[in-house]
Coordinates of C-alpha atoms and ligand atoms in Angstrom, one line a residue:
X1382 CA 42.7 217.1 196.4
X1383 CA 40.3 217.3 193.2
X1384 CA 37.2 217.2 194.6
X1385 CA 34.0 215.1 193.2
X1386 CA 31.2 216.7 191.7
X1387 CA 27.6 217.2 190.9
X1388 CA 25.9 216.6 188.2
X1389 CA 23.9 220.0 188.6
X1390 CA 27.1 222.1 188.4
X1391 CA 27.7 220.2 185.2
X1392 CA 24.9 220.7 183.1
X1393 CA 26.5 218.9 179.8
X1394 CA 26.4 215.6 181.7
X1395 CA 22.7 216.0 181.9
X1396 CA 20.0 213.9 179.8
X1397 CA 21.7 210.4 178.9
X1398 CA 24.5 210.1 181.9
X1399 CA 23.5 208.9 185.5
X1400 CA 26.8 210.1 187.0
X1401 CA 27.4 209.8 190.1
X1402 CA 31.1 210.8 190.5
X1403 CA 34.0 208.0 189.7
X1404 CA 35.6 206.1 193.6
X1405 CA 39.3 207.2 194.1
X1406 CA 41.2 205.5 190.9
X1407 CA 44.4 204.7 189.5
X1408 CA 44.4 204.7 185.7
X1409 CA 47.6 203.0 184.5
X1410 CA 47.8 203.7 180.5
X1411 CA 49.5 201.2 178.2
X1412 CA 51.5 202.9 175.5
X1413 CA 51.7 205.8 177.4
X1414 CA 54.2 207.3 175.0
X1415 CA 52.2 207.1 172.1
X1416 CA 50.3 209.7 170.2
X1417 CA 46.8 209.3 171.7
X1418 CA 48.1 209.3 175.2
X1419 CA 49.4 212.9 174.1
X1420 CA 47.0 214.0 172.2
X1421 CA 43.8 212.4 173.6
X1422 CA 43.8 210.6 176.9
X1423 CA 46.0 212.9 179.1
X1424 CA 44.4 216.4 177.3
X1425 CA 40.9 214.7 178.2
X1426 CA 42.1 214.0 182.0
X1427 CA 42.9 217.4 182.4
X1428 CA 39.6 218.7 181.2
X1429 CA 38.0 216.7 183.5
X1430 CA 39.4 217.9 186.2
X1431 CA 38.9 221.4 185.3
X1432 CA 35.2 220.7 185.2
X1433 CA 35.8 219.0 188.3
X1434 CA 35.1 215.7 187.6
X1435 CA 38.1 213.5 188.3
X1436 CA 37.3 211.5 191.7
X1437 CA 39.0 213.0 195.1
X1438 CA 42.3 210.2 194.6
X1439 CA 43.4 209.7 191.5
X1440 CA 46.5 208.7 190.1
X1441 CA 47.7 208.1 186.7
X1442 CA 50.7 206.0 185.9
X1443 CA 52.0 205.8 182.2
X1444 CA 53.3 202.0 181.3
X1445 CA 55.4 202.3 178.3
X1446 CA 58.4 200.1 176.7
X1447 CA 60.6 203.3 176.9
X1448 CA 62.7 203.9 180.0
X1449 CA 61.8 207.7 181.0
X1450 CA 62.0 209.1 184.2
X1451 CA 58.5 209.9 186.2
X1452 CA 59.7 213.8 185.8
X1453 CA 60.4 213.6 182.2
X1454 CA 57.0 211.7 181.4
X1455 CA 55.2 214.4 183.0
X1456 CA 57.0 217.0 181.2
X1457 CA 56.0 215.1 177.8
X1458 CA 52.2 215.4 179.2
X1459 CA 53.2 219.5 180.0
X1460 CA 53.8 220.0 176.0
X1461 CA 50.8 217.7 175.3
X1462 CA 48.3 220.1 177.6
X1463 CA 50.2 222.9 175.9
X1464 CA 49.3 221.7 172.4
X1465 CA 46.4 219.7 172.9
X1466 CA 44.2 220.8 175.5
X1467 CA 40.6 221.9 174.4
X1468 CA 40.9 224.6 177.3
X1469 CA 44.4 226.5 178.2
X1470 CA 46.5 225.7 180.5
X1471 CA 45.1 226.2 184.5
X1472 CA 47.9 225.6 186.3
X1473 CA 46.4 225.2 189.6
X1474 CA 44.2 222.0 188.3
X1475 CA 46.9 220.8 186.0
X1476 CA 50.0 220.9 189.3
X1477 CA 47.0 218.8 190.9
X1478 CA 46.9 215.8 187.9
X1479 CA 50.5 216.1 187.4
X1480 CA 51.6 215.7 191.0
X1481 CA 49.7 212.1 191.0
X1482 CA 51.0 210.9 187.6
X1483 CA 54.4 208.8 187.6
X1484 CA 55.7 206.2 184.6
X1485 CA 56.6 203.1 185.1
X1486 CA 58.6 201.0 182.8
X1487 CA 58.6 197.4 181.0
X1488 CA 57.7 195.1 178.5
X1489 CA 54.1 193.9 177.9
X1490 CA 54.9 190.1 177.9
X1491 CA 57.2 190.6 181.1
X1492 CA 55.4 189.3 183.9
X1493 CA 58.2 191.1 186.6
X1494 CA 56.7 194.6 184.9
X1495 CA 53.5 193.7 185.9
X1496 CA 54.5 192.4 189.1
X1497 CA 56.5 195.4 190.4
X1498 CA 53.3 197.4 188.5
X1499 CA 51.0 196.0 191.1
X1500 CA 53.2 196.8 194.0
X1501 CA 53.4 200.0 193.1
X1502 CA 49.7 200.5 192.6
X1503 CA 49.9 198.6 196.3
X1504 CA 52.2 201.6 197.5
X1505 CA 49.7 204.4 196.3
X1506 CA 46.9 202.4 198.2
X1507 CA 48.8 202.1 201.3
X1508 CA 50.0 205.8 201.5
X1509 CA 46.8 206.9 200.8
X1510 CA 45.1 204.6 202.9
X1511 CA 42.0 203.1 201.1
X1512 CA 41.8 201.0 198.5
X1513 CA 41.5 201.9 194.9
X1514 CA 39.5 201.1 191.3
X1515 CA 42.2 200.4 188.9
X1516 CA 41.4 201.2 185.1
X1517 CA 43.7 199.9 182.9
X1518 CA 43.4 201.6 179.7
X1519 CA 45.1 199.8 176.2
X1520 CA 46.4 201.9 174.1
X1521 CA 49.3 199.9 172.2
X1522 CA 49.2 198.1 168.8
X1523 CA 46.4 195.7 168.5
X1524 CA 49.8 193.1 168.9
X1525 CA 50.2 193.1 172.3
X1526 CA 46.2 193.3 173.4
X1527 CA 46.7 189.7 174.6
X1528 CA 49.9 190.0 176.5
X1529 CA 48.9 192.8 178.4
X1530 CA 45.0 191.3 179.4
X1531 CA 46.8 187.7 180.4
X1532 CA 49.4 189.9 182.4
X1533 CA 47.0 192.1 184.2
X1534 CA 45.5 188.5 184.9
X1535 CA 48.2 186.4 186.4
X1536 CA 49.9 189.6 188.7
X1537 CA 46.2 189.1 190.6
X1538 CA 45.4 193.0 189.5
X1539 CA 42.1 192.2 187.5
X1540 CA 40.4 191.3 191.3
X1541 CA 38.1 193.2 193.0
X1542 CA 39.2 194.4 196.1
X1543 CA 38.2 192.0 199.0
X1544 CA 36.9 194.6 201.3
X1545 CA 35.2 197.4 199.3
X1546 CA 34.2 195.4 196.4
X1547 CA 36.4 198.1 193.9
X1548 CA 36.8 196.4 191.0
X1549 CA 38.8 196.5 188.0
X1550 CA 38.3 197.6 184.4
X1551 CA 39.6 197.7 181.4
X1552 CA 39.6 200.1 178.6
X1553 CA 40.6 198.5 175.6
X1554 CA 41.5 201.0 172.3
X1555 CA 40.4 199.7 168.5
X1556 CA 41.4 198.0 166.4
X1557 CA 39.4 195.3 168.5
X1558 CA 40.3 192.3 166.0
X1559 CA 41.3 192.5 162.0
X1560 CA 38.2 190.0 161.1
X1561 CA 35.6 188.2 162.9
X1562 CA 38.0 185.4 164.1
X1563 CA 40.6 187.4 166.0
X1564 CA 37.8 189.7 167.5
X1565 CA 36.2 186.3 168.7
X1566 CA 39.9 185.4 170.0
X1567 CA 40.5 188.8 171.8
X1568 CA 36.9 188.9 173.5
X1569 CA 38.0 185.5 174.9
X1570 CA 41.3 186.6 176.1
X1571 CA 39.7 189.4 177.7
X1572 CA 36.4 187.4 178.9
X1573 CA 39.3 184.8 180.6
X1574 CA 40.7 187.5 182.6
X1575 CA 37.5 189.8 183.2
X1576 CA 33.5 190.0 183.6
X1577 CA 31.8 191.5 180.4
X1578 CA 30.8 194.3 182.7
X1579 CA 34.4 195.2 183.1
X1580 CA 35.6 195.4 179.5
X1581 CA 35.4 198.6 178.3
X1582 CA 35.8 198.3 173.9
X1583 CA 36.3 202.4 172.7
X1584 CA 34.6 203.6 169.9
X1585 CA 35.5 207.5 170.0
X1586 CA 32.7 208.4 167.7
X1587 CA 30.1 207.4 170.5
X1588 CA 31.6 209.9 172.9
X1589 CA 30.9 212.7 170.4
X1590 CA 27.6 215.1 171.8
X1591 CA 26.2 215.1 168.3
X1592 CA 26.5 211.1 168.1
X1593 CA 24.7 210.9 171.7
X1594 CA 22.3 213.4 170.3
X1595 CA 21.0 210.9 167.8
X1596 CA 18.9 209.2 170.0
X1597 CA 17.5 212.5 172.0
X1598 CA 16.6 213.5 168.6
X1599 CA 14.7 209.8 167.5
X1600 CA 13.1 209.5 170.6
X1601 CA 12.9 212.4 172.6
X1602 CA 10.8 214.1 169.5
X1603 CA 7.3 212.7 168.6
X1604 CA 7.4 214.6 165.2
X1605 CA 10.2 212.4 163.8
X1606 CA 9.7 208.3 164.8
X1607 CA 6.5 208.0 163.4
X1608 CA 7.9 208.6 160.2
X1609 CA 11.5 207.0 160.9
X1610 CA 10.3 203.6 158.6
X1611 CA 9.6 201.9 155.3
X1612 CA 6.3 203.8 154.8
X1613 CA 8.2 207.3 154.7
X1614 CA 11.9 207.1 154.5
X1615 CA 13.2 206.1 150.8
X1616 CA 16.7 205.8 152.1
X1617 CA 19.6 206.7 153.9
X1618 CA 23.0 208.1 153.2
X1619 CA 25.8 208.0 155.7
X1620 CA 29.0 209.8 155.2
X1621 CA 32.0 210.0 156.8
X1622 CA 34.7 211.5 154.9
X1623 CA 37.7 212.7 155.7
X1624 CA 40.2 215.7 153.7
X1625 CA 43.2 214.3 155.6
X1626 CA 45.1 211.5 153.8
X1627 CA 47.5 209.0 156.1
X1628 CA 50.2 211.2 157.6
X1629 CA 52.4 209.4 159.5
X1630 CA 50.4 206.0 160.1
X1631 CA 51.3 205.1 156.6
X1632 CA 52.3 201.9 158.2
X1633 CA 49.3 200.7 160.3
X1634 CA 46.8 202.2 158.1
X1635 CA 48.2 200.0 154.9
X1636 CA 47.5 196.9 157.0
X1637 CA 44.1 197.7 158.0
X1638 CA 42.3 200.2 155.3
X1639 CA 39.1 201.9 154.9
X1640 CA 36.8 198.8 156.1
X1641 CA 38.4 198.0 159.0
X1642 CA 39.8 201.5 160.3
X1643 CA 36.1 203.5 159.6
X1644 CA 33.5 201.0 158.3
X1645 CA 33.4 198.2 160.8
X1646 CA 33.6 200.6 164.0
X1647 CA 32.8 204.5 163.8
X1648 CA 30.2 203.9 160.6
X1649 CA 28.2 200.6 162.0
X1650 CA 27.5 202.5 165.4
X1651 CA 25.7 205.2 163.4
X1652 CA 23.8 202.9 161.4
X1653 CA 22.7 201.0 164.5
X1654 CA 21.8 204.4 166.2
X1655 CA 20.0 205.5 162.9
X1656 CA 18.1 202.2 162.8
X1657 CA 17.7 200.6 166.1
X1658 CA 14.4 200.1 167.6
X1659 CA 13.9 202.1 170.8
X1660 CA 15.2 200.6 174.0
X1661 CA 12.5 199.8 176.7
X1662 CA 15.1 202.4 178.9
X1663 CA 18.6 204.1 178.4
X1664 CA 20.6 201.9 180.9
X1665 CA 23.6 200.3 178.5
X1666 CA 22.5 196.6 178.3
X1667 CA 18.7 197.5 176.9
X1668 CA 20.6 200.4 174.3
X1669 CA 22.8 197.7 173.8
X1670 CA 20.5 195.0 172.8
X1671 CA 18.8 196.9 170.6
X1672 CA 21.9 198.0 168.1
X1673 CA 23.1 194.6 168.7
X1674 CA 19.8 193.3 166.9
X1675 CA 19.4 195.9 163.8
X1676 CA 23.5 195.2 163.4
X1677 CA 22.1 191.3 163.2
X1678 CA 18.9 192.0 160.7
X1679 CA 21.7 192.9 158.0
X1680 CA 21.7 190.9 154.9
X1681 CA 25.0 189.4 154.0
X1682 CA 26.3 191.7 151.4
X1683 CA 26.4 190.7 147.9
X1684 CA 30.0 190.2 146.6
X1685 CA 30.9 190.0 143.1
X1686 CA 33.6 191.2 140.5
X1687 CA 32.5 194.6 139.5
X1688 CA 29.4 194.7 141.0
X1689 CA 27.0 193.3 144.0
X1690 CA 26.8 195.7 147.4
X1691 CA 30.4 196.9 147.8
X1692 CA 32.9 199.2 146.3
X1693 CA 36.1 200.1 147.3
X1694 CA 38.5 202.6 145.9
X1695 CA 42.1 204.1 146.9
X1696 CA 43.3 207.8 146.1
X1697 CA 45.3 209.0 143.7
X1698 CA 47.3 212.4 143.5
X1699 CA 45.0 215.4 143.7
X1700 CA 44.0 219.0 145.2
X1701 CA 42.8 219.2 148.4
X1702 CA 41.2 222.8 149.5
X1703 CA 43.6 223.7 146.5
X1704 CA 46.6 222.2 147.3
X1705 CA 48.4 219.5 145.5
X1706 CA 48.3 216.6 147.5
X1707 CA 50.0 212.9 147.1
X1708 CA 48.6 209.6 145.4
X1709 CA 48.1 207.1 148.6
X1710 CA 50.9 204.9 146.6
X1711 CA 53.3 207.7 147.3
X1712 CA 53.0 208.3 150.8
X1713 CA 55.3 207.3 153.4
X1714 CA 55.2 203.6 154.5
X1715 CA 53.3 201.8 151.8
X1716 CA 54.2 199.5 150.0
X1717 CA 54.6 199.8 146.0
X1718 CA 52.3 196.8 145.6
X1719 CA 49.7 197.9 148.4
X1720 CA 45.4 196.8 147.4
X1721 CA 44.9 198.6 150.6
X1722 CA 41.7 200.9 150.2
X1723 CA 41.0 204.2 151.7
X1724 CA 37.4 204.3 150.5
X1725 CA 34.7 202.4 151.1
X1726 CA 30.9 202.1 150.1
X1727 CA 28.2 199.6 150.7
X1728 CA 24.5 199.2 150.4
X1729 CA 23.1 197.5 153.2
X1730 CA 19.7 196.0 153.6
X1731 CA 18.0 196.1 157.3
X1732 CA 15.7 193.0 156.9
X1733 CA 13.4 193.7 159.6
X1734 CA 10.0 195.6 159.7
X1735 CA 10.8 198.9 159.9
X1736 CA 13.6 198.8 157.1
X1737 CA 12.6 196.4 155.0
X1738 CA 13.4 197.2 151.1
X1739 CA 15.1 200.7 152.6
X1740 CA 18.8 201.0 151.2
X1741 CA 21.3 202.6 153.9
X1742 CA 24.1 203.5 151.7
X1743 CA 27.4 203.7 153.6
X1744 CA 30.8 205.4 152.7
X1745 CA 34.0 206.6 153.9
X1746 CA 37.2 207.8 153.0
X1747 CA 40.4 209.4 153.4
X1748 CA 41.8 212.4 150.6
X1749 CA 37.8 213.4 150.0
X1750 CA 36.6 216.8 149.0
X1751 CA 36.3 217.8 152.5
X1752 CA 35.6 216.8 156.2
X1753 CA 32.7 215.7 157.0
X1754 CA 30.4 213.3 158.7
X1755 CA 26.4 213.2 158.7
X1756 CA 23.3 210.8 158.4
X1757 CA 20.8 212.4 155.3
X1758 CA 17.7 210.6 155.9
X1759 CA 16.1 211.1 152.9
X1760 CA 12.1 210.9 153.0
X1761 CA 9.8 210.1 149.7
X1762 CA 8.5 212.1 147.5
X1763 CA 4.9 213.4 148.3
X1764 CA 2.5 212.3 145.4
X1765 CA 3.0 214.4 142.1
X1766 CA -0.4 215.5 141.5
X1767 CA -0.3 219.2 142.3
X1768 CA 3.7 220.3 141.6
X1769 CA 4.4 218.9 138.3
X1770 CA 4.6 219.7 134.8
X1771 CA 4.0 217.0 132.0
X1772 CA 6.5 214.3 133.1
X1773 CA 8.5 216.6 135.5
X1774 CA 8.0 216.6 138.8
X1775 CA 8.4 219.7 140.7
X1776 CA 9.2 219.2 144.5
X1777 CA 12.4 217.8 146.0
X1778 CA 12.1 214.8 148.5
X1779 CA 12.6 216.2 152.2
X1780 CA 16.1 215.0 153.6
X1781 CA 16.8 215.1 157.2
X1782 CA 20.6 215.9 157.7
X1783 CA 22.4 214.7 161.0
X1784 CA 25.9 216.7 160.4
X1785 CA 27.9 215.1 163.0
X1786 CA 31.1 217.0 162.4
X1787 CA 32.2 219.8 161.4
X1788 CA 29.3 222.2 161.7
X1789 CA 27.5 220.1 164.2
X1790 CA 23.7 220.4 163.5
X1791 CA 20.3 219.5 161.9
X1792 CA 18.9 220.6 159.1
X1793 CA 15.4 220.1 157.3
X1794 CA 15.5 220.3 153.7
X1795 CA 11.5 221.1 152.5
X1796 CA 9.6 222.5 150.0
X1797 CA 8.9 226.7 150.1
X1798 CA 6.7 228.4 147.6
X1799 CA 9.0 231.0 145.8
X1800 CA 7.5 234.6 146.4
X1801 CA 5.2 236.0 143.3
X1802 CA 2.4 235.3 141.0
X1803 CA 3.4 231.9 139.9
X1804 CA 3.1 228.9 142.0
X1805 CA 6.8 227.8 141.6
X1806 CA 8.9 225.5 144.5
X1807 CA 12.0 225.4 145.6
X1808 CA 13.7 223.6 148.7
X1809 CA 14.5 225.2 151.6
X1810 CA 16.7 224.4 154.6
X1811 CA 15.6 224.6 158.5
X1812 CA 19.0 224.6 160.3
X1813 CA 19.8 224.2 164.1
X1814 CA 23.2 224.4 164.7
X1815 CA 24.7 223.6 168.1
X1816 CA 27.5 226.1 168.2
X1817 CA 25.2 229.0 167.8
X1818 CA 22.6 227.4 170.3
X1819 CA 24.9 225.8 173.0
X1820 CA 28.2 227.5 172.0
X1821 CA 31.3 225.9 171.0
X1822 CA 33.0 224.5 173.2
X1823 CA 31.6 221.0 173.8
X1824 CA 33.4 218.4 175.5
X1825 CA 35.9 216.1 173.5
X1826 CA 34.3 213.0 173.2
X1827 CA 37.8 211.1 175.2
X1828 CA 36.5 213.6 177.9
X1829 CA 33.0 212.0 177.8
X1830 CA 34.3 208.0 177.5
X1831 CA 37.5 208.4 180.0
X1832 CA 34.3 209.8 182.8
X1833 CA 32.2 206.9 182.1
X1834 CA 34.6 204.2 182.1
X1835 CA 35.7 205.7 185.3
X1836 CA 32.1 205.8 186.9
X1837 CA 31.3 202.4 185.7
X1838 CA 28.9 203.7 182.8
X1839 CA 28.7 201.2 179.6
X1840 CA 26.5 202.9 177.3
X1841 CA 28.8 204.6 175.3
X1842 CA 30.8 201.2 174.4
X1843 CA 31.2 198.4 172.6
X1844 CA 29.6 195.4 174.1
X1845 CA 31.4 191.8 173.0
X1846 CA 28.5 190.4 170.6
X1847 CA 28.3 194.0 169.0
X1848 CA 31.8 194.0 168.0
X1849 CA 31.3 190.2 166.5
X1850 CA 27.7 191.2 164.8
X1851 CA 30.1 194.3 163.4
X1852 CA 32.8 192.0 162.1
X1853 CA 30.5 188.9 160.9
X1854 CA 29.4 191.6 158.9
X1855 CA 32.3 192.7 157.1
X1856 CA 34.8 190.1 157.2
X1857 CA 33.3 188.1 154.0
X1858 CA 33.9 191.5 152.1
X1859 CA 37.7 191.6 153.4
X1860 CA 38.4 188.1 152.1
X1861 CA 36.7 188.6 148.7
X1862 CA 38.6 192.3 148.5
X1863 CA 42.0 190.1 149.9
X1864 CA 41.0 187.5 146.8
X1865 CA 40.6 190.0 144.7
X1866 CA 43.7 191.8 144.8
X1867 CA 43.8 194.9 142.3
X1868 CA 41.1 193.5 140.5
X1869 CA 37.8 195.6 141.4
X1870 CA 40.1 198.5 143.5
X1871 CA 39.3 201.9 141.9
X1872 CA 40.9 204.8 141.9
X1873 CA 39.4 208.3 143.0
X1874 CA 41.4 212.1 142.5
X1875 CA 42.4 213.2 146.0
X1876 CA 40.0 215.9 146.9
X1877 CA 37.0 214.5 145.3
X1878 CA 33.7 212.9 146.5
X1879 CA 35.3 209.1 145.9
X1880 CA 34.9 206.8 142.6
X1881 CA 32.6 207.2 140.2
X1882 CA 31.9 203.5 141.1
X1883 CA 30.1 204.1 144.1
X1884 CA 27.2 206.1 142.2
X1885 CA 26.0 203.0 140.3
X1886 CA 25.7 201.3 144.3
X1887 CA 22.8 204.3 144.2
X1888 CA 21.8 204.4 140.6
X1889 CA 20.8 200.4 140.3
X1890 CA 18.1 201.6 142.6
X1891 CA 17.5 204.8 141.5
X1892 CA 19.1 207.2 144.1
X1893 CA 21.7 209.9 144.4
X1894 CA 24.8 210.2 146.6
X1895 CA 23.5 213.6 148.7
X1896 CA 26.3 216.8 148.1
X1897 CA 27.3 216.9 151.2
X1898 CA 27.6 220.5 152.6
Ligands
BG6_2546 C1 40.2 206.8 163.9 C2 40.8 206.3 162.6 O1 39.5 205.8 164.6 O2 39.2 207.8 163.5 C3 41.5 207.4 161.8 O3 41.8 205.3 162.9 C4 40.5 208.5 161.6 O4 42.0 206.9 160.6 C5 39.8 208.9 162.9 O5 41.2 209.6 161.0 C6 38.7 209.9 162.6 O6 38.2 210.4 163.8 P1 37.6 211.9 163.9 O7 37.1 212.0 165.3 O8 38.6 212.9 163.5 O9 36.4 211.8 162.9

């Protein structure tokens, strides 16, 4: 059997984790044919147990729609380990998940699915002998949240155990909700069936090291938070761009779109990391609270026709890293008549002390120039007395950059004296990067969520009100874009840095998007 661990023989779970090893489990995966159970969820598992983390029982049964035989499901998963695995193949560890990992089939409205579903998990209790935590992780189209959460409700399998207390949990994928009214709808669903503390809402991006770093870098350094406010920072840029255009999701991504797939989620938790106040410790409800509030200080953005706080903006044909690439209107699975965007920008105002009259520009987008995602704080200039000439001012403002992926890193961007008998400046960069301190191979951030959900560990996700703050937020801006139509969509060449549009959100108050790179 896998055997539990330590958190001393695994040093990367040190710092902001309180492990303390997961009880025996059966994780039973919903949509267990789909691409992130391949790609993600089962690679993750395996890694886990390779580092010798997956609790002494465990058992992993795929729910799918999709008849397929246990031995055929598992072969699926030997391809997926093959092609997706952050470490190769160990065939010793990997014999050990596979052995405990069967399908089972059915319908997500069928109640008889989730009836013989619970027996079965009954059967691996009884042969083992003791009871088990049962994680039911979503993973299906957002349509069939409901179904599956009033299902795991009625067949009784949401209860705690009577004896040992084990409870249940759920995992539930994004999209959580298309606007603020169906997230409200979904969190009750799920609130009807289970306790807050049981619900589980993934946001990947929190599970990345360089994410979690954030908040070791704010507060576990004294040089940088007494200078994180209005009285120093001028603003901040957050990018997350992405070279990749839709693939093959032409057809979910069309009814969804920059906002709601990148915006809403992944871009909001680093704007509440950036800005949060520090929590009075690091347990998940006070981290929690605090991103909760800063989400709540944002101004409702200002909408109007060609103008106000937002811009969005879809790609047009283009060369990415060189290569011709198509427009979005051409790829496979959207419509002819599609407003869908796959960029978005805003300019958001914090309206509490600390940020008060501090713009955090946001942006994202599919077919950009490159990949990449980081947080530029960018500082004020010092005062202009000794570097300039005439009406020229010679130093750069410092910018902090927080490159969250790919070259994961910081880097300080100051002033330096260029060598020789002149007093001229020019601006420098102080890098850290974690590859070449830590090395490269860091956990996958599925690897980091799948452990904490299993060991009961809520920090790295969603709470309820978070995910309503998030979509209180945004939701005005997707009925004025849905009003809108084509009016006010811009275009932008695949394989640039978006629409020229998005500069005046900067230039109106007298900033710069940041190069990024
Ligand atoms: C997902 C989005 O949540 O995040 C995708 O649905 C996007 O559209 C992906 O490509 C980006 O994740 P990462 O980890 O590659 O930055």
């Amino acid at each position: 059997m896998i055997q539990e661990s330590s958190e001393d023989r695994h040093p990367f779970l040190k710092g902001l984790s309180k492990h303390r090893g997961a009880p025996p489990t059966v994780v039973v995966i919903f949509g267990a044919s789909g691409d992130l159970t391949a790609r993600k969820l089962v690679p993750a598992i395996f890694n886990l147990g390779i580092d010798n983390l997956l609790p002494g029982e465990f058992h992993l049964i795929g729910y799918g729609r999709k008849p397929i035989e246990d031995e055929a499901f598992r072969e699926m998963m030997d391809a997926a380990i093959e092609e997706f695995s952050r470490r190769p193949l160990n065939k010793e560890i990997w014999e050990r998940v596979r052995q405990n990992m069967t399908y089972h089939a059915g319908g997500y409205d069928e109640a008889e699915a989730f009836a013989s579903l619970a027996a079965r998990i009954n059967k691996i209790e009884a042969d083992l002998g003791r009871d088990m935590q049962r994680m039911f992780y979503i993973s299906t189209p957002p349509s069939v949240f409901e179904p599956i959460i009033k299902n795991i409700g009625s067949s009784g399998m949401a209860q705690a155990h009577v004896h040992t207390k084990l409870a249940s949990k759920v995992v539930v994928e994004k999209p959580f909700g298309h606007d603020l009214e169906s997230a409200r709808d979904l969190n009750k669903a799920i609130n009807g069936v289970f306790e807050e503390p049981q619900v589980y809402r993934i946001d990947h991006y929190l599970g990345k090291e360089t994410v979690q770093d954030l908040l070791v870098q704010r507060f576990g350094n004294s040089i940088f938070e007494p200078l994180w406010n209005r009285e120093y920072i001028d603003c901040v840029q957050i990018t997350v761009a992405e070279s990749l255009g839709v693939g093959s999701r032409g057809g979910y991504y069309d009814s969804s779109g920059a906002l709601r797939d990148m915006i809403q989620n992944h871009t909001m938790q680093l704007v509440a990391l950036t800005a949060m106040e520090p929590p009075v410790s690091l347990d998940p409800e006070s981290i929690r609270d605090e991103k909760v509030k800063v989400i709540r200080a944002i101004q409702p953005l200002e909408l109007k026709a060609g103008g106000g706080d937002v811009v969005r903006a879809r790609y047009t044909n283009g060369l990415v890293k060189g290569e011709p690439v198509k427009g979005y209107l051409e790829e496979s699975g959207i419509p002819k008549d599609s407003t869908t965007e796959t960029y978005a920008a805003m300019r958001l105002a914090i309206n509490n002390w600390r940020w008060q009259g501090v713009p955090f520009y946001i942006r994202s987008g599919k077919r950009m120039a490159r990949r990449a995602s980081e947080i530029a704080i960018q500082f004020k200039r010092p005062p202009g007395i000794l570097f300039s000439e005439g009406d020229k001012f010679n130093v750069a403002a410092n910018t902090m950059v927080i490159s969250i992926q790919p070259d994961e890193g910081v880097t300080i961007v100051m002033n330096s004296k260029i060598p020789g008998l002149e007093t001229r400046t020019q601006p420098v960069k102080m890098h850290f990067r974690y590859s070449t301190t830590f090395g490269s191979n860091t956990p996958e951030a599925y690897e980091r969520l799948i452990l904490d959900a299993m060991v009961g560990d809520s920090t790295l996700f969603i709470r309820g009100d978070e995910t309503e703050a998030s979509w209180k937020l945004v939701t005005p801006v997707l009925k004025h874009w849905e009003a809108c139509g084509e009016h006010g969509l811009q275009d932008y060449a695949a394989g640039s840095w978006g629409p020229l549009a998005s500069e005046r959100l900067l230039w109106e108050r007298r900033h710069q998007w940041r190069r990024s790179g």
